[in-house]
Tab-separated table of C-alpha atoms in Angstrom:
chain	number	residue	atom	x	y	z
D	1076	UNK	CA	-25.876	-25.125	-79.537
D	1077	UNK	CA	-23.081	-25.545	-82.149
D	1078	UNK	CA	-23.038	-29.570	-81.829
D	1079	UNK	CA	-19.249	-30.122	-81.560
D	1080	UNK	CA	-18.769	-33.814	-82.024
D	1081	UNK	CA	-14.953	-33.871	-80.451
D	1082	UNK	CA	-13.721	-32.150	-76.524
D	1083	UNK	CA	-10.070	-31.950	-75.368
D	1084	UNK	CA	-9.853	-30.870	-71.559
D	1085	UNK	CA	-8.004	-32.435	-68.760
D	1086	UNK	CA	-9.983	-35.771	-67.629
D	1087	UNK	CA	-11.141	-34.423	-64.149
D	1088	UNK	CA	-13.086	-31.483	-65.966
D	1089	UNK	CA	-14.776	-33.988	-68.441
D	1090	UNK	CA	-16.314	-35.691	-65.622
D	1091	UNK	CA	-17.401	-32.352	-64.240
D	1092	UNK	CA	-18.766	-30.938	-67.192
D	1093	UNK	CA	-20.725	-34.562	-67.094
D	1094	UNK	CA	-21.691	-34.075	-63.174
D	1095	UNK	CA	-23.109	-30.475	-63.942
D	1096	UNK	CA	-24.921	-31.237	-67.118
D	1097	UNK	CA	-26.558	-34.064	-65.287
D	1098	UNK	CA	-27.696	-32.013	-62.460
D	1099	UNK	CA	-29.258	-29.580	-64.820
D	1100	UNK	CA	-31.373	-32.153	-66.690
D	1101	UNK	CA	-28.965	-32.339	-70.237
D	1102	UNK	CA	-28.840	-36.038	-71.198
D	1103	UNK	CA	-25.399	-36.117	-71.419
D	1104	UNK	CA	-25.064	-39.396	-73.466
D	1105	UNK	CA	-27.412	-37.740	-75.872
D	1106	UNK	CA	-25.041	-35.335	-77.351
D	1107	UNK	CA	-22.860	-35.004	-80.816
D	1108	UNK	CA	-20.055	-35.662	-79.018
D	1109	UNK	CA	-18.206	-39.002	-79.925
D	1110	UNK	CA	-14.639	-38.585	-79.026
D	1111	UNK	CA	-12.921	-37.681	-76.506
D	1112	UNK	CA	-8.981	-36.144	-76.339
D	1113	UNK	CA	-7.915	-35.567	-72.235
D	1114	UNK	CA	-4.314	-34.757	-70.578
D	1115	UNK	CA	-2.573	-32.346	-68.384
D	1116	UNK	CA	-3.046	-34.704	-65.520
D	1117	UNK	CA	-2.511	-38.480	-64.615
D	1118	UNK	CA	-5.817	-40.541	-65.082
D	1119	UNK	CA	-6.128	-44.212	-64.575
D	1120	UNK	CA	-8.354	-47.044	-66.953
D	1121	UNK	CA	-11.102	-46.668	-64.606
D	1122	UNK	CA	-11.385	-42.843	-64.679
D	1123	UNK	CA	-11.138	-43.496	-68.368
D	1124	UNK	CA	-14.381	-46.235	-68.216
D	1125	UNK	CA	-16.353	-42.973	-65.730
D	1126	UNK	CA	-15.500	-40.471	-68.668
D	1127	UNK	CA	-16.819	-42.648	-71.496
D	1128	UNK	CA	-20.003	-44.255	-69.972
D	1129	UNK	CA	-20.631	-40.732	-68.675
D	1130	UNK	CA	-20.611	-39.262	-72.284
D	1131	UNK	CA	-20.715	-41.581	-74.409
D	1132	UNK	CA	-17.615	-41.079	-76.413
D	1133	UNK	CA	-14.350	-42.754	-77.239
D	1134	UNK	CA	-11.657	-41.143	-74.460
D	1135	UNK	CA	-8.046	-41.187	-75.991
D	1136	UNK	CA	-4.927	-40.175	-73.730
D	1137	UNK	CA	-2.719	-37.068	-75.092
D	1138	UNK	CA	0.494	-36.096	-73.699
D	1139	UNK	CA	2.304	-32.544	-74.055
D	1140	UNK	CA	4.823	-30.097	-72.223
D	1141	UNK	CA	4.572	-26.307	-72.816
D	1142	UNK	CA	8.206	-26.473	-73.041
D	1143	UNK	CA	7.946	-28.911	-75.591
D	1144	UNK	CA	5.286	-27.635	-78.117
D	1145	UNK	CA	1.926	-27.539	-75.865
D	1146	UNK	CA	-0.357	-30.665	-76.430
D	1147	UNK	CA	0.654	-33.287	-79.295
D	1148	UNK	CA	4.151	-34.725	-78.473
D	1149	UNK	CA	2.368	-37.817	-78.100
D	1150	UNK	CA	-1.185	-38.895	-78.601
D	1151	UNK	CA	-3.197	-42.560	-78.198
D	1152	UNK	CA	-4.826	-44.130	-81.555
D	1153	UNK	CA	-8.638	-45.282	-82.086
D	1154	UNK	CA	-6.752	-49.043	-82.850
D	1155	UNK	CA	-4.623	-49.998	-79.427
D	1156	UNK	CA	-5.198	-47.254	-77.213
D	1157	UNK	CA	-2.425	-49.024	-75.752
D	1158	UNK	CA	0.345	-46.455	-74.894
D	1159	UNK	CA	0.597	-42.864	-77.071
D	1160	UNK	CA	2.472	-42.921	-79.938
D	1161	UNK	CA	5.528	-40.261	-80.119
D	1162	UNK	CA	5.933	-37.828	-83.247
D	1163	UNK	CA	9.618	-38.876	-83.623
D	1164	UNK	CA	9.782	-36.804	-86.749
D	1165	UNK	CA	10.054	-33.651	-84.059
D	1166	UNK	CA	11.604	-35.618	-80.813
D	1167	UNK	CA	13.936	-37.666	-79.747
D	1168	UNK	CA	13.151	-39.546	-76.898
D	1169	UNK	CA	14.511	-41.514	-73.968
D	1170	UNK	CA	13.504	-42.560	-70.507
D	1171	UNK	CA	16.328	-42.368	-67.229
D	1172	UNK	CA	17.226	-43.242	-64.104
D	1173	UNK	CA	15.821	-40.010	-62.083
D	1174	UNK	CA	18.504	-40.159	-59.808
D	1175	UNK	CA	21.782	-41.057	-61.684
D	1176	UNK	CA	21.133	-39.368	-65.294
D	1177	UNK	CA	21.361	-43.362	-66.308
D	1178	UNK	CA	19.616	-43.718	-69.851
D	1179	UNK	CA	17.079	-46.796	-69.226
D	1180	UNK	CA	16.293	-49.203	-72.199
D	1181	UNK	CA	12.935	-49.389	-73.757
D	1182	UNK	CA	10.633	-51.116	-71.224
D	1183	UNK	CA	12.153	-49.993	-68.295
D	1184	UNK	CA	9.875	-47.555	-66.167
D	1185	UNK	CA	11.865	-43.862	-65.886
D	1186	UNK	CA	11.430	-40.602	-66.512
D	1187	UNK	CA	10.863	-38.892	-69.906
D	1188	UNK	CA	13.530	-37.257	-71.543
D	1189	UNK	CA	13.148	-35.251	-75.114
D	1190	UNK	CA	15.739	-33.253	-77.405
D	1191	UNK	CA	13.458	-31.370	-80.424
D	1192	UNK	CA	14.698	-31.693	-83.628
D	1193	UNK	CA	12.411	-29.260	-85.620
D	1194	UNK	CA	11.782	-26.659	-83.083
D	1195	UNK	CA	13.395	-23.270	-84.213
D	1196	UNK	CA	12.630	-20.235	-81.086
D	1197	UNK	CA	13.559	-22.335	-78.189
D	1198	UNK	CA	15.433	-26.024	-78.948
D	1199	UNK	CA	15.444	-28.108	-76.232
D	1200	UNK	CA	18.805	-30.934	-75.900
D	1201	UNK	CA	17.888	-33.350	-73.137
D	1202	UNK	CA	14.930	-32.046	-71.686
D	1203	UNK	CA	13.956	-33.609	-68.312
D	1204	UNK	CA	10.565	-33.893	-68.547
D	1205	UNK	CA	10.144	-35.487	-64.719
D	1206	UNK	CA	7.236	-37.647	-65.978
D	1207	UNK	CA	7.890	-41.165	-65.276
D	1208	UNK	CA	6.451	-43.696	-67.822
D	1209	UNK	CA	8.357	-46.419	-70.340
D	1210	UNK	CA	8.614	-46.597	-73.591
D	1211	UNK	CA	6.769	-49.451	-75.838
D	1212	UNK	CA	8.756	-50.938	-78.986
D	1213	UNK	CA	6.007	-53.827	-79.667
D	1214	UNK	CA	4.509	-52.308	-83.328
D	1215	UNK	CA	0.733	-50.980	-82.681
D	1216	UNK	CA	-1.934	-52.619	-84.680
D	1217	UNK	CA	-2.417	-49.199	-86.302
D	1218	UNK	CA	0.770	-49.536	-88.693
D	1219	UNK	CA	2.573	-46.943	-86.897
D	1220	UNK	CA	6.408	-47.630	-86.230
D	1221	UNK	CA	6.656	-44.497	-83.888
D	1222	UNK	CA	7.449	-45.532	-80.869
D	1223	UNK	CA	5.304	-45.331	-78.250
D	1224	UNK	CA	5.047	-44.543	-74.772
D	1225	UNK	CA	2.857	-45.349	-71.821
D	1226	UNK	CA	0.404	-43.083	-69.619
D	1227	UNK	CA	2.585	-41.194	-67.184
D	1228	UNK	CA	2.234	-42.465	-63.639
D	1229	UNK	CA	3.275	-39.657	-61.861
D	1230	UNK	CA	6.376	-37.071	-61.664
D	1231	UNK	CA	9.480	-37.821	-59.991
D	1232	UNK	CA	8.981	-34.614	-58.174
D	1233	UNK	CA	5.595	-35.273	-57.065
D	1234	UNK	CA	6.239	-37.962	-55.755
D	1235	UNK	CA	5.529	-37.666	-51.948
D	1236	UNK	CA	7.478	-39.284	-49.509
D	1237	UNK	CA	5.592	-40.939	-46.673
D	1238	UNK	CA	7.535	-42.520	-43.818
D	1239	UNK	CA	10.477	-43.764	-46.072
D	1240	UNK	CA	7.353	-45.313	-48.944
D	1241	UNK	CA	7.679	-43.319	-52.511
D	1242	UNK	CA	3.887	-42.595	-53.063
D	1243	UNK	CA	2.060	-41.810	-56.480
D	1244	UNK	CA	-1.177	-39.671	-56.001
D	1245	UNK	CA	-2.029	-42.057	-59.500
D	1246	UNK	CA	-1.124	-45.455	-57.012
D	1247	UNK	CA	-3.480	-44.141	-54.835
D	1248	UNK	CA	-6.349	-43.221	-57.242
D	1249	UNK	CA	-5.857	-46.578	-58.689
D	1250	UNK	CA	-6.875	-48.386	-55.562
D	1251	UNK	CA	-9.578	-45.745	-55.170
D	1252	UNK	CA	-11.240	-46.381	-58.499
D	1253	UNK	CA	-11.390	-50.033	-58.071
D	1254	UNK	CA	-13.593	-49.928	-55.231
D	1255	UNK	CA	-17.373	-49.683	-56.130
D	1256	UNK	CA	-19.242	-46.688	-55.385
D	1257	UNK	CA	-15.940	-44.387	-54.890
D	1258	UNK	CA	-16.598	-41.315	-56.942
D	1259	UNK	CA	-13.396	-40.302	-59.035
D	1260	UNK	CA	-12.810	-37.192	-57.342
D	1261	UNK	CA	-10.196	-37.208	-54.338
D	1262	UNK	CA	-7.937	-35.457	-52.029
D	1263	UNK	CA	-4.386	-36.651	-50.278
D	1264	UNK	CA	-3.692	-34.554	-47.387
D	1265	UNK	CA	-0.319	-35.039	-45.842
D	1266	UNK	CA	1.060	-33.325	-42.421
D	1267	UNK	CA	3.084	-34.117	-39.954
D	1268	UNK	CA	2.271	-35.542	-36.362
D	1269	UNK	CA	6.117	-35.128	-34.158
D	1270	UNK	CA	8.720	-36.853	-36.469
D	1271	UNK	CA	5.898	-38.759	-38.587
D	1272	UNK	CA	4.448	-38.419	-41.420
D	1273	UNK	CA	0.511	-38.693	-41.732
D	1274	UNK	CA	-1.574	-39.083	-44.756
D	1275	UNK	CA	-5.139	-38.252	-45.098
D	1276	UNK	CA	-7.376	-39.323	-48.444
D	1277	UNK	CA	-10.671	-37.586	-48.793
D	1278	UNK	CA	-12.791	-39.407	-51.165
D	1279	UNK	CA	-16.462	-38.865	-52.504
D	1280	UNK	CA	-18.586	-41.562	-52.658
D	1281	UNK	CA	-21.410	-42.046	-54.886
D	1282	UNK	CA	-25.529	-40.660	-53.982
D	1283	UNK	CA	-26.663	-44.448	-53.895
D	1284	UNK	CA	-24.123	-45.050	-50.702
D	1285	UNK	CA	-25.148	-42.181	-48.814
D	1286	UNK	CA	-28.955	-43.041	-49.491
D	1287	UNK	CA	-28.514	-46.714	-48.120
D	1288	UNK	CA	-30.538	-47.399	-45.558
D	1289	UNK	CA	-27.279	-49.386	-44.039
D	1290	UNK	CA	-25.697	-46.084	-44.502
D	1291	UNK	CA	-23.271	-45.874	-41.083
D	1292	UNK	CA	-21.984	-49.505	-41.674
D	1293	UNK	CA	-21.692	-49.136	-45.483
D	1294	UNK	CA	-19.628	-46.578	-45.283
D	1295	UNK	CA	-17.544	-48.605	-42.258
D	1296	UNK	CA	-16.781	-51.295	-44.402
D	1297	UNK	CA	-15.704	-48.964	-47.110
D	1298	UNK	CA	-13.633	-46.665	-45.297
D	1299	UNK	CA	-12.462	-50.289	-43.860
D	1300	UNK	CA	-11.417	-51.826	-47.315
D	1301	UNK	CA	-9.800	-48.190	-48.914
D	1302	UNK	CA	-7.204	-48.347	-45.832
D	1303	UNK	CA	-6.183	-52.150	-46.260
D	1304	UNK	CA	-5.818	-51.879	-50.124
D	1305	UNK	CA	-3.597	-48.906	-49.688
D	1306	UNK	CA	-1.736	-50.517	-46.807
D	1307	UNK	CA	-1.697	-54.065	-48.888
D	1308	UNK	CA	-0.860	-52.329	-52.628
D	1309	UNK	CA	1.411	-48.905	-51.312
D	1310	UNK	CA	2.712	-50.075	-47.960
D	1311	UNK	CA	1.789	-47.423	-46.501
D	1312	UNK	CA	-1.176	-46.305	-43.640
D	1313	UNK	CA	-3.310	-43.599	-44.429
D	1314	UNK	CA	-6.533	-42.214	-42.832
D	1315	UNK	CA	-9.073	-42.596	-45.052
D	1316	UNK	CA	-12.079	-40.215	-44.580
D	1317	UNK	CA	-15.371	-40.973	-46.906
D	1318	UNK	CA	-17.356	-37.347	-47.713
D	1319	UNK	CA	-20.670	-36.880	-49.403
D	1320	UNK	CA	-20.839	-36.214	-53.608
D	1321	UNK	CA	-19.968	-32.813	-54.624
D	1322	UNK	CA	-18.407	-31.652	-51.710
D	1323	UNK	CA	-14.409	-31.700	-53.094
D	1324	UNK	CA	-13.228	-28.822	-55.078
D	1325	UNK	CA	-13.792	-28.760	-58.561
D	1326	UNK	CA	-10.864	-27.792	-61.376
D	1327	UNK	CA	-11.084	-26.314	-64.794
D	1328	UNK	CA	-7.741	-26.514	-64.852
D	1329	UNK	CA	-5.141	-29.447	-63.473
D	1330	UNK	CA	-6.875	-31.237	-60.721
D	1331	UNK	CA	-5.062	-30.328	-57.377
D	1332	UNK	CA	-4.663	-33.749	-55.878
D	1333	UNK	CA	-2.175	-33.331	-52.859
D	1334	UNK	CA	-2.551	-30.599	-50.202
D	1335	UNK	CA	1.037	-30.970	-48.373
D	1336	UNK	CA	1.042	-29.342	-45.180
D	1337	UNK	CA	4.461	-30.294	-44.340
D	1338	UNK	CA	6.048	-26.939	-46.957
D	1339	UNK	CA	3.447	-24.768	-45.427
């Protein structure tokens, strides 16, 4: 009705929003909208190709803390999209070893850490952020000199533990989203069978697989290729289990990826 021509959400509600207005007969690509500002939540290049062929926009990357200052610490540009560049007018910023404290240098893969310079009510010196990503020194073709930083991974304290392997819920939907006809919309169960850990990804697949006339051994070969890429890129085994479109839970919010039965 009012024809907005810009949407900021988190990246798994954008593809929602798409998924619904399709169903009820909106031509999605049709709309004002030409841009596209998502965070809150890791999402990989490929969710970021579903988001803007479903809309029809430009998707940028955005990165915030509510400790921080809410949305806008850093942000992606319309020229690189190649990392989001920090407002280091407000923050200072450097990336460490999780584990020691060590400060990392620029390049090297840690997690976040900001002190605010301008913020008055609640200053922060040294604020672990636990988001892992690195910083990027290269200059942007933009003519920015901020530095910038690239798309957070994952947290070091979401990182799940499975049989000695660190784990990524982003590692896994990368292999997911490279696979044709997955559906970016997933689960990762993990439990515990005696002294081992299992883990379990539920993934939708698209309306064209499940209306295959090869249906059964279609979705064999699938299920087949989603357990060796996540044995061959993560070293680890999972049980992969394929479910029909529109059957995972939806968020408005954060997308809840992991379902850990082991702190139940």
């Amino acid at each position: 009705d009012f024809g907005p021509t810009a949407i900021c959400c988190t990246p798994s509600y954008a593809l929602n929003l798409a998924e619904q207005g399709t169903a009820m007969g909106v031509d999605m690509k049709a709309l004002k909208l030409r841009v596209g500002i998502f965070g809150a939540e890791p999402w990989s290049e490929k969710m970021r190709q579903e988001i803007e062929s479903a809309l029809n926009i430009t998707a940028l990357n955005i990165f915030g803390l509510s400790e921080i200052m809410g949305p806008g610490v850093s942000m992606e540009c319309l020229e690189g999209r190649h990392g989001m560049h920090i407002f280091e007018d407000h923050f200072l910023v450097e990336t460490i070893n999780p584990e020691t404290g060590e400060v990392l240098p620029p390049g090297s893969e840690g997690e976040l850490v900001f002190t605010t310079i301008t913020k008055e009510a609640f200053p922060l010196i040294r604020y672990r952020t636990r988001d892992v990503s690195r910083l990027i020194t290269e200059p942007c073709r933009c003519g920015r000199t901020l530095h910038r930083m690239d798309r957070v991974m994952g947290r070091s304290d979401d990182m799940l533990i499975i049989r000695g392997v660190n784990v990524f819920p982003s590692q896994i939907e990368a292999v997911l989203m490279a696979i044709k006809g997955v559906e970016p919309h997933y689960q990762l169960i993990v439990d515990r069978t005696g002294n081992l850990d299992t883990l379990e990804v539920q993934v939708e697949v698209s309306d064209q697989i499940f209306s295959n006339a090869d249906e059964v051994k279609v979705l064999q070969n699938m299920e087949r290729r989603i357990v060796k890429d996540i044995k061959d890129y993560l070293g680890v085994s999972a049980k992969v289990k394929l479910v029909e479109p529109k059957s995972l839970q939806r968020f408005e919010g954060k997308a809840s990826r992991v379902l850990d039965k082991r702190q139940i």
